[in-house]
mmCIF file of C-alpha atoms in Angstrom:
data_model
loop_
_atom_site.group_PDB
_atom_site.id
_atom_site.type_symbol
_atom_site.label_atom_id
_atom_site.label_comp_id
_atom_site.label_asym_id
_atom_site.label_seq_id
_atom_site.Cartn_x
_atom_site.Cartn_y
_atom_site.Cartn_z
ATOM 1 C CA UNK A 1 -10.560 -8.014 53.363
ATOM 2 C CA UNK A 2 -11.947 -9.632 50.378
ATOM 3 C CA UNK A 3 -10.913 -12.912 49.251
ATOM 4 C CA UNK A 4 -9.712 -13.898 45.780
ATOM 5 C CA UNK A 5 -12.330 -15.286 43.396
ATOM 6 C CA UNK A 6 -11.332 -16.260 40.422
ATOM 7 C CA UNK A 7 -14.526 -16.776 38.947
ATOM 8 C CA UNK A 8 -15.437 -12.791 39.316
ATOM 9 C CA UNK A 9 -15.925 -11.254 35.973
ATOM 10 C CA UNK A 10 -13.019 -9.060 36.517
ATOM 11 C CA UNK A 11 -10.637 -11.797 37.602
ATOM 12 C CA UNK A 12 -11.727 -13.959 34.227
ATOM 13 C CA UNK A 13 -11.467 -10.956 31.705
ATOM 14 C CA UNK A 14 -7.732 -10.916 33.843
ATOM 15 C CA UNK A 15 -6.939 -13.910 32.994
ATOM 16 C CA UNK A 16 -8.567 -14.166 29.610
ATOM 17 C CA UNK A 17 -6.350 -11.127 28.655
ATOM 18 C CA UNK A 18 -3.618 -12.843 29.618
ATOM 19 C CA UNK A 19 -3.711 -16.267 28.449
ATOM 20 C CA UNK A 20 -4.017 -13.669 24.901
ATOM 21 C CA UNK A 21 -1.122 -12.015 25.585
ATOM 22 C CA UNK A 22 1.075 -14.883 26.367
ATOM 23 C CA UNK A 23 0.313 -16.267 23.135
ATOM 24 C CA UNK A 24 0.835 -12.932 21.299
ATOM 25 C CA UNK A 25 4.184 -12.506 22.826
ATOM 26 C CA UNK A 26 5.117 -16.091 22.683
ATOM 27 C CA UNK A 27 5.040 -16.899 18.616
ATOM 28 C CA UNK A 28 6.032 -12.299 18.061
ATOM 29 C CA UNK A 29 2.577 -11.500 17.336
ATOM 30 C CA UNK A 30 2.162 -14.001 14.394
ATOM 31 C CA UNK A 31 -0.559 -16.424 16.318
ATOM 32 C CA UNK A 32 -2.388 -13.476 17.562
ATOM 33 C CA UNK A 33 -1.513 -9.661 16.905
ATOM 34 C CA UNK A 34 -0.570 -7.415 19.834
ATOM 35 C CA UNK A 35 -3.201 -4.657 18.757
ATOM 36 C CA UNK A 36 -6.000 -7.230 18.674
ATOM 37 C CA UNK A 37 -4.821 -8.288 22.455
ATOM 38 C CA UNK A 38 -5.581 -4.305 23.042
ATOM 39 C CA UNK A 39 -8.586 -4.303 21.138
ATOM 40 C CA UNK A 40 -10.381 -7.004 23.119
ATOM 41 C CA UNK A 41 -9.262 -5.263 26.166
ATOM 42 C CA UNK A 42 -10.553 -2.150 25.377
ATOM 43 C CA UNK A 43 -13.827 -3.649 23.965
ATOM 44 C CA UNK A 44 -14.729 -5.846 27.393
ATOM 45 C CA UNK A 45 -14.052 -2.906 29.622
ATOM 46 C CA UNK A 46 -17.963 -1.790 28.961
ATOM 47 C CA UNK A 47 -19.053 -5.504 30.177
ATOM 48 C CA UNK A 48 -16.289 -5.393 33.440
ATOM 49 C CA UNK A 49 -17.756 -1.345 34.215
ATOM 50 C CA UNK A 50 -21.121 -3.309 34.476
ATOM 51 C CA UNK A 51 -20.896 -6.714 35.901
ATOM 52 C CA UNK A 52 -17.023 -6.213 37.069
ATOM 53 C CA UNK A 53 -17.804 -7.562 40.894
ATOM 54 C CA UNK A 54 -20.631 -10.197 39.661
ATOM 55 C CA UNK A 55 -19.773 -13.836 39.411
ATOM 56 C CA UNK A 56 -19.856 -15.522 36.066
ATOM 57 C CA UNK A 57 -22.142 -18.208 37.544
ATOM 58 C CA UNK A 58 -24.562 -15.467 38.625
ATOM 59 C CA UNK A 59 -25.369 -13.870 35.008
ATOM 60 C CA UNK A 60 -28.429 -15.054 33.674
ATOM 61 C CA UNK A 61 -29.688 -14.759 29.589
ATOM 62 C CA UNK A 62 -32.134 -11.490 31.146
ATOM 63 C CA UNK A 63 -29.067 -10.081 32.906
ATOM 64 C CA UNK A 64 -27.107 -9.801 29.082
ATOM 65 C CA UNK A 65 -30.557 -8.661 27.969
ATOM 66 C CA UNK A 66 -30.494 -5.853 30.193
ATOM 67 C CA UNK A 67 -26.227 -4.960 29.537
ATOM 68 C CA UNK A 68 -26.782 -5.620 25.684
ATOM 69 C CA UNK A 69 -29.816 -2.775 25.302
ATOM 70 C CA UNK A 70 -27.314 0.127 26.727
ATOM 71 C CA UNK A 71 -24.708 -0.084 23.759
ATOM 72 C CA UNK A 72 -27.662 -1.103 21.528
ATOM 73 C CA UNK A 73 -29.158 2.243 22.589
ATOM 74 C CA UNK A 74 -25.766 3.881 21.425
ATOM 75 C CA UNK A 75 -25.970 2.626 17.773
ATOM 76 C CA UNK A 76 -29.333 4.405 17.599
ATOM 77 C CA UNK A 77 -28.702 7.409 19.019
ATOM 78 C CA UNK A 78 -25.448 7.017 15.886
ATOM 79 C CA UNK A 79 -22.410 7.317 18.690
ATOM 80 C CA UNK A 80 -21.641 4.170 17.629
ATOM 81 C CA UNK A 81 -21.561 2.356 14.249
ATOM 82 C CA UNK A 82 -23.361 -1.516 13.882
ATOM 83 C CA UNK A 83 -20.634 -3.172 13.271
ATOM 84 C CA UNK A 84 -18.581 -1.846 16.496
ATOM 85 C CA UNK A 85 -21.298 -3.398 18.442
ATOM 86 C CA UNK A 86 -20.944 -6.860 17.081
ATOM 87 C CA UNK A 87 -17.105 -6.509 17.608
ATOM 88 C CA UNK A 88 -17.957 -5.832 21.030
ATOM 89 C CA UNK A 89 -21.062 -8.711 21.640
ATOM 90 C CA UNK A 90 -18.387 -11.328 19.623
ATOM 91 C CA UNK A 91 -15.445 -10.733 22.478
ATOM 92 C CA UNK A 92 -18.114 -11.113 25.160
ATOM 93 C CA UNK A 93 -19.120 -14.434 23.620
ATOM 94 C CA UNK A 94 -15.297 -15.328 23.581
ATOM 95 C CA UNK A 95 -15.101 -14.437 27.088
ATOM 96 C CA UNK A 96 -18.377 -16.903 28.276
ATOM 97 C CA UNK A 97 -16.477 -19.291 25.472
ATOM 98 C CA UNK A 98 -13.168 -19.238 27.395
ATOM 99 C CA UNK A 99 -15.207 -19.157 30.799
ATOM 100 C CA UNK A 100 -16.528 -22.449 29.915
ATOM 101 C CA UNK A 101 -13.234 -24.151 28.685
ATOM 102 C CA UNK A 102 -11.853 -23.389 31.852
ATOM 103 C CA UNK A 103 -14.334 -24.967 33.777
ATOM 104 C CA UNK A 104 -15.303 -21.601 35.279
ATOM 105 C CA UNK A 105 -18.700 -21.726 34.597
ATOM 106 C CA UNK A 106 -21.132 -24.829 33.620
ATOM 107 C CA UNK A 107 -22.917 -23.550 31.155
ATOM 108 C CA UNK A 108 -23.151 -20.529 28.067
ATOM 109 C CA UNK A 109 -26.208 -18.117 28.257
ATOM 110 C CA UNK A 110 -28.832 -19.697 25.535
ATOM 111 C CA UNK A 111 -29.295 -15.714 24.747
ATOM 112 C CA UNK A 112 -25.284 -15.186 23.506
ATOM 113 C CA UNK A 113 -25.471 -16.585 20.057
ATOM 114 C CA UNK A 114 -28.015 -14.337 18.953
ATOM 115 C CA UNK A 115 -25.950 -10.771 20.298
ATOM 116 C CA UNK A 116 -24.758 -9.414 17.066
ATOM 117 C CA UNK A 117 -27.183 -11.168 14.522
ATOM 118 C CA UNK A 118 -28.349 -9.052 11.418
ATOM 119 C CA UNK A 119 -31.618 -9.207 10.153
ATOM 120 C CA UNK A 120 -32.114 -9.196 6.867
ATOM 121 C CA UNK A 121 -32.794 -6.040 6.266
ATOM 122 C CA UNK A 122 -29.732 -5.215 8.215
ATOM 123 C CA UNK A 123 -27.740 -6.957 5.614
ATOM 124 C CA UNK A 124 -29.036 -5.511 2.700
ATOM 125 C CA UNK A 125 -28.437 -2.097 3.993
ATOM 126 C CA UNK A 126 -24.583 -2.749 5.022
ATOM 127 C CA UNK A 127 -24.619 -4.639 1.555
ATOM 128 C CA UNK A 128 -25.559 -1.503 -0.512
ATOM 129 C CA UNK A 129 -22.930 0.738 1.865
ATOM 130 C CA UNK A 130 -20.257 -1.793 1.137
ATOM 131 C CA UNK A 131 -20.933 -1.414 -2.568
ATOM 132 C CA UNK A 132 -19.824 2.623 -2.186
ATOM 133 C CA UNK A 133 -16.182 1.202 -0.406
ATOM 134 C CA UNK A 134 -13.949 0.789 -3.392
ATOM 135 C CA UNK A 135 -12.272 2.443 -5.541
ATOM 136 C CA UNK A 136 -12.688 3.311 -9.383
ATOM 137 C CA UNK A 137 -10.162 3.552 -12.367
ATOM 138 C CA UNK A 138 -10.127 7.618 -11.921
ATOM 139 C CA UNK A 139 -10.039 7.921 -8.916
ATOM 140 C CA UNK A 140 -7.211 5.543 -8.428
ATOM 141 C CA UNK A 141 -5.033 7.007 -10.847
ATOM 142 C CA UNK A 142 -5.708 10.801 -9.176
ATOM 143 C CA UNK A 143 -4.545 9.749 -6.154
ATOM 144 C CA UNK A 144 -1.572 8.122 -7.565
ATOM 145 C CA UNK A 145 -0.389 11.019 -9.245
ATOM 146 C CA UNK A 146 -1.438 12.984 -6.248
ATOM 147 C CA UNK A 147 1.211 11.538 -4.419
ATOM 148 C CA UNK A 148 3.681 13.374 -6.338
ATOM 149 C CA UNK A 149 5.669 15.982 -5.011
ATOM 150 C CA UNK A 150 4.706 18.240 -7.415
ATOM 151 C CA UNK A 151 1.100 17.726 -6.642
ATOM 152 C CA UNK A 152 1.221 18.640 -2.756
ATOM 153 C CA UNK A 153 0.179 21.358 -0.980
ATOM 154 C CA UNK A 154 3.172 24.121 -0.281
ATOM 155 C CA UNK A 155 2.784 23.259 3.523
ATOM 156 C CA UNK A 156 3.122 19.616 2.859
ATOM 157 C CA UNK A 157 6.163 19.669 0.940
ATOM 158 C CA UNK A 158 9.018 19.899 3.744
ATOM 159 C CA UNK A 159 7.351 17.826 5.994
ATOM 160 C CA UNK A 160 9.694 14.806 7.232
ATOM 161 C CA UNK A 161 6.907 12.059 7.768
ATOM 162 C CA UNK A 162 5.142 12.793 4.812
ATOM 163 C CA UNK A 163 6.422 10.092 2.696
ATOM 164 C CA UNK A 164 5.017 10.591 -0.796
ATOM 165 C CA UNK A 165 7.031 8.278 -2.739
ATOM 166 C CA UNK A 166 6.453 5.287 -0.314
ATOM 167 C CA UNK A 167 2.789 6.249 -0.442
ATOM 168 C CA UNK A 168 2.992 6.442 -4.162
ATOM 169 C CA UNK A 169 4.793 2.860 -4.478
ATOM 170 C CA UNK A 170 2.856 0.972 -1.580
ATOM 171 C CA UNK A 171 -0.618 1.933 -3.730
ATOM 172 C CA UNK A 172 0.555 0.161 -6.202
ATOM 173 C CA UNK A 173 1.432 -2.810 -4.192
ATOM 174 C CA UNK A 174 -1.584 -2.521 -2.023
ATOM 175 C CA UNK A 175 -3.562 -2.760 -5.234
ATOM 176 C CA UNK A 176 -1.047 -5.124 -7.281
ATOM 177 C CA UNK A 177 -0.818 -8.216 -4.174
ATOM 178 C CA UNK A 178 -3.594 -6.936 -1.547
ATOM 179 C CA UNK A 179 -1.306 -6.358 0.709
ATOM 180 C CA UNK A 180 -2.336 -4.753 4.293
ATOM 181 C CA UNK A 181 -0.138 -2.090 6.356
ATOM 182 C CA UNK A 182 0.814 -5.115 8.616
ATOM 183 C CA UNK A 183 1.702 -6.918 5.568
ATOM 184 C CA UNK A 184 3.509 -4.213 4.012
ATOM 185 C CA UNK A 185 5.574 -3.258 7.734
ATOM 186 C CA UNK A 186 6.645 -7.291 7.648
ATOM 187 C CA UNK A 187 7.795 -7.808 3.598
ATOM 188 C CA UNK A 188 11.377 -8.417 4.000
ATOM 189 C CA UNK A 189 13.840 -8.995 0.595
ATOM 190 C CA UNK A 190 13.535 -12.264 1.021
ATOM 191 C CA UNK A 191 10.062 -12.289 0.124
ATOM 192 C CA UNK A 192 10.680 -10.658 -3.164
ATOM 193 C CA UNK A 193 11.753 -12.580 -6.448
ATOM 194 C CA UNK A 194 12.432 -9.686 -8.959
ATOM 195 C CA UNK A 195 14.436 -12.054 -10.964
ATOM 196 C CA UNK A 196 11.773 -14.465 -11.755
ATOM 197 C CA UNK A 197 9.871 -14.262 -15.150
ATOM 198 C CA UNK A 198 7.468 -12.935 -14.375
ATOM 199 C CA UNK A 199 8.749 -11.660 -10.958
ATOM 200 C CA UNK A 200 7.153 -12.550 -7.879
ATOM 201 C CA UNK A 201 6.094 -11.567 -4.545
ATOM 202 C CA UNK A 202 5.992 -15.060 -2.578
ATOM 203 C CA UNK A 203 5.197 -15.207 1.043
ATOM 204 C CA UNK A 204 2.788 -15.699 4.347
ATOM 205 C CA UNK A 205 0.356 -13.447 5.176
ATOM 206 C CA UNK A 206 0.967 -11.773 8.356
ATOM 207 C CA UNK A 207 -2.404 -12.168 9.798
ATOM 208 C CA UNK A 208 -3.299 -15.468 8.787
ATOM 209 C CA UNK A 209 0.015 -16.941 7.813
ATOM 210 C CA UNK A 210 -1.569 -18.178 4.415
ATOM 211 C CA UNK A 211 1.044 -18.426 1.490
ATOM 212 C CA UNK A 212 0.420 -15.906 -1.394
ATOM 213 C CA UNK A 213 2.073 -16.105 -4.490
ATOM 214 C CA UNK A 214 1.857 -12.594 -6.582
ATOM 215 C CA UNK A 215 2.641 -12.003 -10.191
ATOM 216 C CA UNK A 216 4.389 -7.917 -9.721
ATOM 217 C CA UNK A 217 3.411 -5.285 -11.704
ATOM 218 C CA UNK A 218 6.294 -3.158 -13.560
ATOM 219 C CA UNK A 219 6.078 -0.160 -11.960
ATOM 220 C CA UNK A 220 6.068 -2.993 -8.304
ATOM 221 C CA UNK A 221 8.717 -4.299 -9.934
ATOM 222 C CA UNK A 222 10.629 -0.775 -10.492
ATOM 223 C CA UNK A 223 9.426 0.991 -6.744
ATOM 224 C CA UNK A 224 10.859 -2.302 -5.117
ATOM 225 C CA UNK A 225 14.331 -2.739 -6.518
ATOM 226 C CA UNK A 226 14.847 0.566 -5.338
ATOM 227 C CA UNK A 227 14.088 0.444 -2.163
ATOM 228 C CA UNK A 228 15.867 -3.175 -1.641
ATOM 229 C CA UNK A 229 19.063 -1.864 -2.749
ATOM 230 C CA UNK A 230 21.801 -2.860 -1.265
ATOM 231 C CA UNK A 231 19.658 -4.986 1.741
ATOM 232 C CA UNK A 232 20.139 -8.200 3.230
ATOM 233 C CA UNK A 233 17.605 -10.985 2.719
ATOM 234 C CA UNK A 234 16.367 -10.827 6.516
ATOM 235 C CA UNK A 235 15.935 -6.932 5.997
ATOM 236 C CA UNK A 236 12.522 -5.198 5.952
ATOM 237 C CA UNK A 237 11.803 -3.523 2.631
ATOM 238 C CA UNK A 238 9.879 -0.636 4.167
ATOM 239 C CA UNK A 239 10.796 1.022 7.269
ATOM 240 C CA UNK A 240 10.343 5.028 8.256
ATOM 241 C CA UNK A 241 12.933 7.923 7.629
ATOM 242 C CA UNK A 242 14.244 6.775 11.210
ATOM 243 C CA UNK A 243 15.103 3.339 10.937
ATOM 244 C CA UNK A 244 11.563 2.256 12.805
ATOM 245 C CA UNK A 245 9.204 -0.129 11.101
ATOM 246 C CA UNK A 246 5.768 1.136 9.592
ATOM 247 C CA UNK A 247 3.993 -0.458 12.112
ATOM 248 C CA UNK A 248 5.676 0.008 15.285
ATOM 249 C CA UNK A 249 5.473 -1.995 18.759
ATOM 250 C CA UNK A 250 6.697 -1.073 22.060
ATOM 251 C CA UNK A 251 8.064 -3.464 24.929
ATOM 252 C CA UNK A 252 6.670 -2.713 28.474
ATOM 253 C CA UNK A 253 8.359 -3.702 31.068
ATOM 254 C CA UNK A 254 8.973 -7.059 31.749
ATOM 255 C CA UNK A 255 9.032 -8.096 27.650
ATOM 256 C CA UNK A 256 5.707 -7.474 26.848
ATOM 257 C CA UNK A 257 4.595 -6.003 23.824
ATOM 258 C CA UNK A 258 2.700 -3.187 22.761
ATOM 259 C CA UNK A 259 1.088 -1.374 19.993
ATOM 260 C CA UNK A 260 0.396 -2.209 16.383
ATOM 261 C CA UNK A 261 -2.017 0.612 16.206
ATOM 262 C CA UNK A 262 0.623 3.255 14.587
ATOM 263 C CA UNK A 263 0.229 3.282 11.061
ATOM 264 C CA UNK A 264 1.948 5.998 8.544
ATOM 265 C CA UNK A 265 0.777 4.609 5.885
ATOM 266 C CA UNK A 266 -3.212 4.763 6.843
ATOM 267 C CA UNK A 267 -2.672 8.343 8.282
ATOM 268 C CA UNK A 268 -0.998 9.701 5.099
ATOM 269 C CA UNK A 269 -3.699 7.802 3.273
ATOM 270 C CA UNK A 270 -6.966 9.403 4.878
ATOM 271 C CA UNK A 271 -5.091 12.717 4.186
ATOM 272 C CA UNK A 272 -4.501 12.320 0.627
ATOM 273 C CA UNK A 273 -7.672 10.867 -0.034
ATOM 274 C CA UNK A 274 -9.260 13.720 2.030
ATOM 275 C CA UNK A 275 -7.405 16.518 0.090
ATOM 276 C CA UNK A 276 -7.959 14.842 -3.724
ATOM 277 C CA UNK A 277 -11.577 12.977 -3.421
ATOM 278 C CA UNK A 278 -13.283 15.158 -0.530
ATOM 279 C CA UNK A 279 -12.939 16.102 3.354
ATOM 280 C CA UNK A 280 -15.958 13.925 3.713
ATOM 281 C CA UNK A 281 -14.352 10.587 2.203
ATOM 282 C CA UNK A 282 -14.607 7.743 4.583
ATOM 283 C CA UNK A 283 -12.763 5.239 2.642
ATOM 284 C CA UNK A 284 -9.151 3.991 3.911
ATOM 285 C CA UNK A 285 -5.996 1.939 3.088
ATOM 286 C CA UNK A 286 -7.802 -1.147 2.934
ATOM 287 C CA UNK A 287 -10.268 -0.109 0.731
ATOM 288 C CA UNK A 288 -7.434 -0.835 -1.705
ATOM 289 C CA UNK A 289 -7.162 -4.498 -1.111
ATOM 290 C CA UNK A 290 -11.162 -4.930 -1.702
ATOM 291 C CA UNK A 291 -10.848 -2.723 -4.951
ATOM 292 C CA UNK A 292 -8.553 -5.535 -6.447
ATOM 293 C CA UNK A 293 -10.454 -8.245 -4.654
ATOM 294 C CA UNK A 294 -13.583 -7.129 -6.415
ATOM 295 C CA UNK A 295 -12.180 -6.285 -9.474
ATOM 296 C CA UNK A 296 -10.621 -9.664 -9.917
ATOM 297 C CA UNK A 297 -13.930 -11.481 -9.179
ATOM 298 C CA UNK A 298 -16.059 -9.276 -11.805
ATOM 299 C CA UNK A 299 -13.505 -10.690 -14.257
ATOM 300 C CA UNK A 300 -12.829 -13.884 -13.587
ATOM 301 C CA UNK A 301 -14.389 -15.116 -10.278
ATOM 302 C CA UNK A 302 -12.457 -17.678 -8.240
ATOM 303 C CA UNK A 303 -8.784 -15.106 -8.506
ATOM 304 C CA UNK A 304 -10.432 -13.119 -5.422
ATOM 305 C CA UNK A 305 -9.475 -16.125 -3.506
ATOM 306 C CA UNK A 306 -5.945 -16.272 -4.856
ATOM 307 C CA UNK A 307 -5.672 -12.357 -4.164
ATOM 308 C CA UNK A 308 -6.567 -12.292 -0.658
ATOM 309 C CA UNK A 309 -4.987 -15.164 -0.227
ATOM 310 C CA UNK A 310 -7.909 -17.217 1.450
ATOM 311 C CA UNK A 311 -7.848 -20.737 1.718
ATOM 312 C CA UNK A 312 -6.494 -22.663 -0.887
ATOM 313 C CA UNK A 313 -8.237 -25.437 -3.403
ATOM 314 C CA UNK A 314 -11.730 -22.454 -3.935
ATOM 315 C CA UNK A 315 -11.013 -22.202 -7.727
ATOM 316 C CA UNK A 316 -10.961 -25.678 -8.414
ATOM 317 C CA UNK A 317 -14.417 -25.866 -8.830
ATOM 318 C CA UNK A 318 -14.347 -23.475 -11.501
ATOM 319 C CA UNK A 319 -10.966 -24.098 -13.714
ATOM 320 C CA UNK A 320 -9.420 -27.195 -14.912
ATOM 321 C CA UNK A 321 -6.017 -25.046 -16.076
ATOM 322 C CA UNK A 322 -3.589 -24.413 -13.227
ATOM 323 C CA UNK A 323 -5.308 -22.036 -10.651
ATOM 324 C CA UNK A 324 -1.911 -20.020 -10.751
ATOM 325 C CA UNK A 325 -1.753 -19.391 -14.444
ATOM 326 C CA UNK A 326 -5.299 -18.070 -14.561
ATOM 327 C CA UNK A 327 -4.113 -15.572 -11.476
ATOM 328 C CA UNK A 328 -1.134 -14.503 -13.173
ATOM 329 C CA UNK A 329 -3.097 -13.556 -16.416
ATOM 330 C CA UNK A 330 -5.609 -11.554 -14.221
ATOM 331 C CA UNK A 331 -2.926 -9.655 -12.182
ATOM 332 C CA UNK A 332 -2.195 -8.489 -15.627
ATOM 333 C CA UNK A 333 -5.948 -7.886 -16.793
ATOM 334 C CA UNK A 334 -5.845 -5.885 -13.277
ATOM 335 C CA UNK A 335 -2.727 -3.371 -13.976
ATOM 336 C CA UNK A 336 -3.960 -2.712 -17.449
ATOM 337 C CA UNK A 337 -7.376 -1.952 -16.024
ATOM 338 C CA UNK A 338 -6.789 0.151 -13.623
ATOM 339 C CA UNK A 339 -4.202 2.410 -15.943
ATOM 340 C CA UNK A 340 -0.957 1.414 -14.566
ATOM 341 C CA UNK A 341 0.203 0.116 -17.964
ATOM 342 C CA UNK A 342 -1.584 0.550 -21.361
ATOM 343 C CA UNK A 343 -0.607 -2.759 -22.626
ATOM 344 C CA UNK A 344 -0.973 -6.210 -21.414
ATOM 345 C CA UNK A 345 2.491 -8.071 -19.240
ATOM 346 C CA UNK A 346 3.584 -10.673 -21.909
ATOM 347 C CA UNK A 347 3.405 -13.895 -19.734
ATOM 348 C CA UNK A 348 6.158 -16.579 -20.559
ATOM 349 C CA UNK A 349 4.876 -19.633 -22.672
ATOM 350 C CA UNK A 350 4.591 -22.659 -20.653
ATOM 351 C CA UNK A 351 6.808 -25.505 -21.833
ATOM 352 C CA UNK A 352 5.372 -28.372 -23.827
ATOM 353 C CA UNK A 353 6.020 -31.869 -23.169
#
């Protein structure tokens, strides 16, 4: 019988997986996400199917040569895109990373670093692609007013997870705060300030727990007091037509979660975008959230930061005026533009003195 080596490549992606998933479960998926737990799992099962029984200490920088030319084989035969394969070389290199910290192995293959580099041309190619993944003025509004009932397809209509007005609304939110799905399954009612003038959308950003701070559109404004009638602060403003949140998790057991990967929102999405703009469409919810990105940094470059909520103190370097007011004046700039409103949000004076 075989004895237990923990320094097998099996045994460390083991462990690695699970060191992951006790800090997913320990801070509820906020530190690290459940579905990015499962998506380095299922991304290093290519590297255990190959080296799987071979000591860490035993692979050499021609030994990832060799494993790193089948999946770059894949991308040119087109089963796989580019950037799949540099998801897939960047958990390996966490894996040799973690390997290391742990004392598992004495040293990183000089070779790693360089798994996953674009040339240049490379980059100038994804660069021009990129420029095709957003969204303009027209097409926006058609697939706003697509979302109406009216609008749908006979077979569509009586459908119960087909959720056109929560589509319709969470557009506009997607586009109005650059919001995500996960962001969107976590807003609770105590992340809303409808009372505020202007009214507000203040809160953390479920992936990287950065604050955000989001002058709301009217029609935001109007979708949202709707659907937080009558909830408590701690309540989730969104949730499906059975009680379940938009993003759902599982618990295996013995308390571990699951999931993350479920998302209404994205499926009815890629239909509707499918149905109005072509069956060949690739673009997807988050397409929204770089529409407004990019539309606030053709207008007044430095808000992109404030939209996506990136790390704070970028747009110092190019206002002298609160960062804040600027942002609220192109949220409102934004809504105009994109033909939710056909006049400008009055903002409130500030005070003198």
């Amino acid at each position: 019988k075989r004895r237990y080596d923990p320094k097998l490549v099996k045994t460390v992606v083991r462990k690695f997986l699970k060191d992951k998933m006790t800090i997913a479960t320990s801070s509820d998926g906020e530190d690290l996400s459940f579905g990015r737990v499962q998506n380095l799992k299922n991304r290093l099962q290519h590297f255990v199917d190959y080296f799987g029984d071979r000591r860490m200490t035993t692979i050499t920088a021609t030994d990832l040569t060799r494993w790193s030319q089948k999946p770059s084989k894949r991308v040119q035969d087109g089963e796989i895109k580019p950037s799949t394969l540099r998801q897939d070389f960047n958990s390996v290199k966490q894996l040799f990373k973690y390997a290391y910290k742990q004392e598992l192995i004495n040293s990183i293959p000089r070779n790693l670093e360089d798994f996953g580099k674009q040339s240049k041309s490379q980059r100038l190619k994804q660069g021009k692609t990129k420029r095709h993944y957003f969204f303009d003025k027209k097409e926006i509004q058609l697939l706003y007013n697509s979302c109406a009932k009216d609008s749908m397809c006979s077979k569509w209509k009586n459908r119960t997870d087909t959720e056109f007005e929560l589509l319709q609304l969470c557009i506009v939110l997607a586009l109005n705060t650059g919001m995500t799905q996960q962001d969107l399954s976590d807003l609770t009612v105590g992340d809303l300030y409808l009372k505020k003038r202007p009214p507000r959308l203040i809160r953390q950003r479920s992936k990287t727990g950065m604050d955000s701070n989001h002058l709301l559109w009217r029609k935001s404004v109007a979708g949202l007091k709707e659907w937080s009638k009558g909830k408590k602060m701690t309540d989730k403003v969104f949730s499906r037509r059975d009680g379940r949140d938009l993003i759902v998790y599982t618990t295996k057991p013995g308390g571990k979660k699951t999931g993350g990967r479920s998302d209404v929102l994205g499926a009815s999405f890629r239909r509707l975008v499918q149905r109005v703009l072509g069956k060949d469409d690739p673009r997807r919810f988050r397409e929204l959230r770089r529409t407004g990105a990019e539309m606030c940094k053709q207008r007044m470059r430095g808000t992109e930061d404030l939209y996506l909520s990136h790390a704070e103190g970028k747009m110092s370097s190019y206002y002298t005026t609160s960062p804040q007011k600027d942002f609220d004046k192109m949220l409102t700039y934004l809504e105009k533009d994109l033909g939710f409103e056909t006049t400008l949000m009055k903002l409130p004076k500030a005070s003198s003195g």
